[in-house]
């Protein structure tokens, strides 16, 4: 299979692009997405889970109830923000 650019997901059976059909919120951090393969000879419909796993760049408007692990970059950004706030 050749690499593809952009958003989307490939069908695990035939490798063609699959189009998102719907999304269901499971929790603050998790969404279930249903996809349908665009290859008419395949037509596979499948579900994926999308989960927020860590902060890359801290929010400028953080929600105190959100507690995510921070990447090394996020920790650095936060330290820079704290330096400028002092």
mmCIF file of C-alpha atoms in Angstrom:
data_model
loop_
_atom_site.group_PDB
_atom_site.id
_atom_site.type_symbol
_atom_site.label_atom_id
_atom_site.label_comp_id
_atom_site.label_asym_id
_atom_site.label_seq_id
_atom_site.Cartn_x
_atom_site.Cartn_y
_atom_site.Cartn_z
ATOM 1 C CA UNK A 1 0.000 0.000 0.000
ATOM 2 C CA UNK A 2 1.282 3.466 -0.788
ATOM 3 C CA UNK A 3 1.143 6.109 1.978
ATOM 4 C CA UNK A 4 -1.760 8.566 1.859
ATOM 5 C CA UNK A 5 -1.818 12.142 3.072
ATOM 6 C CA UNK A 6 -4.612 13.865 4.952
ATOM 7 C CA UNK A 7 -7.335 12.751 7.275
ATOM 8 C CA UNK A 8 -9.163 9.470 7.174
ATOM 9 C CA UNK A 9 -8.469 5.842 7.766
ATOM 10 C CA UNK A 10 -7.849 2.903 5.490
ATOM 11 C CA UNK A 11 -10.088 -0.166 5.420
ATOM 12 C CA UNK A 12 -8.309 -2.980 7.273
ATOM 13 C CA UNK A 13 -9.528 -5.491 4.636
ATOM 14 C CA UNK A 14 -8.885 -3.914 1.236
ATOM 15 C CA UNK A 15 -6.782 -0.837 2.052
ATOM 16 C CA UNK A 16 -9.080 1.667 0.337
ATOM 17 C CA UNK A 17 -10.071 4.880 2.070
ATOM 18 C CA UNK A 18 -12.981 4.657 4.505
ATOM 19 C CA UNK A 19 -15.348 7.547 5.112
ATOM 20 C CA UNK A 20 -16.528 8.486 8.604
ATOM 21 C CA UNK A 21 -20.276 7.970 8.965
ATOM 22 C CA UNK A 22 -20.949 8.957 12.585
ATOM 23 C CA UNK A 23 -19.363 9.712 15.952
ATOM 24 C CA UNK A 24 -20.600 8.817 19.415
ATOM 25 C CA UNK A 25 -19.218 10.453 22.560
ATOM 26 C CA UNK A 26 -18.225 7.767 25.072
ATOM 27 C CA UNK A 27 -16.518 10.019 27.649
ATOM 28 C CA UNK A 28 -14.708 13.346 27.955
ATOM 29 C CA UNK A 29 -11.643 11.722 26.413
ATOM 30 C CA UNK A 30 -13.112 9.040 24.116
ATOM 31 C CA UNK A 31 -15.150 8.953 20.887
ATOM 32 C CA UNK A 32 -16.328 5.940 18.907
ATOM 33 C CA UNK A 33 -16.297 6.576 15.167
ATOM 34 C CA UNK A 34 -18.006 4.408 12.561
ATOM 35 C CA UNK A 35 -16.476 4.213 9.079
ATOM 36 C CA UNK A 36 -17.578 2.702 5.768
ATOM 37 C CA UNK A 37 -15.116 1.582 3.117
ATOM 38 C CA UNK A 38 -15.479 3.563 -0.113
ATOM 39 C CA UNK A 39 -14.573 0.508 -2.203
ATOM 40 C CA UNK A 40 -17.968 -0.769 -3.412
ATOM 41 C CA UNK A 41 -16.556 -4.275 -3.829
ATOM 42 C CA UNK A 42 -15.716 -4.310 -0.099
ATOM 43 C CA UNK A 43 -18.243 -2.046 1.733
ATOM 44 C CA UNK A 44 -16.786 -2.974 5.127
ATOM 45 C CA UNK A 45 -18.321 -0.967 8.004
ATOM 46 C CA UNK A 46 -16.222 -0.800 11.167
ATOM 47 C CA UNK A 47 -15.819 1.158 14.403
ATOM 48 C CA UNK A 48 -12.732 2.797 15.880
ATOM 49 C CA UNK A 49 -12.041 4.408 19.241
ATOM 50 C CA UNK A 50 -10.366 7.809 19.364
ATOM 51 C CA UNK A 51 -8.889 8.776 22.718
ATOM 52 C CA UNK A 52 -7.187 11.910 23.993
ATOM 53 C CA UNK A 53 -4.003 10.581 25.634
ATOM 54 C CA UNK A 54 -1.734 13.560 26.473
ATOM 55 C CA UNK A 55 -1.234 17.298 26.158
ATOM 56 C CA UNK A 56 1.225 18.451 23.478
ATOM 57 C CA UNK A 57 0.754 22.209 23.991
ATOM 58 C CA UNK A 58 -1.064 23.413 27.123
ATOM 59 C CA UNK A 59 -4.397 25.164 26.710
ATOM 60 C CA UNK A 60 -4.474 28.934 27.105
ATOM 61 C CA UNK A 61 -7.878 28.406 28.758
ATOM 62 C CA UNK A 62 -7.470 25.219 30.827
ATOM 63 C CA UNK A 63 -10.410 23.363 32.316
ATOM 64 C CA UNK A 64 -9.498 22.469 35.932
ATOM 65 C CA UNK A 65 -11.430 19.202 35.703
ATOM 66 C CA UNK A 66 -9.281 17.928 32.804
ATOM 67 C CA UNK A 67 -6.243 15.980 33.980
ATOM 68 C CA UNK A 68 -4.053 14.718 31.131
ATOM 69 C CA UNK A 69 -0.405 13.668 31.187
ATOM 70 C CA UNK A 70 1.854 16.291 29.658
ATOM 71 C CA UNK A 71 4.414 15.630 26.952
ATOM 72 C CA UNK A 72 7.954 16.942 27.396
ATOM 73 C CA UNK A 73 7.072 19.797 25.049
ATOM 74 C CA UNK A 74 3.941 20.668 27.073
ATOM 75 C CA UNK A 75 5.989 20.798 30.297
ATOM 76 C CA UNK A 76 8.488 23.132 28.617
ATOM 77 C CA UNK A 77 5.696 25.382 27.269
ATOM 78 C CA UNK A 78 4.106 25.553 30.694
ATOM 79 C CA UNK A 79 7.423 26.503 32.330
ATOM 80 C CA UNK A 80 7.889 29.285 29.736
ATOM 81 C CA UNK A 81 4.376 30.559 30.410
ATOM 82 C CA UNK A 82 5.043 30.548 34.159
ATOM 83 C CA UNK A 83 8.314 32.499 33.675
ATOM 84 C CA UNK A 84 6.513 35.225 31.728
ATOM 85 C CA UNK A 85 3.655 35.388 34.234
ATOM 86 C CA UNK A 86 6.042 36.106 37.150
#
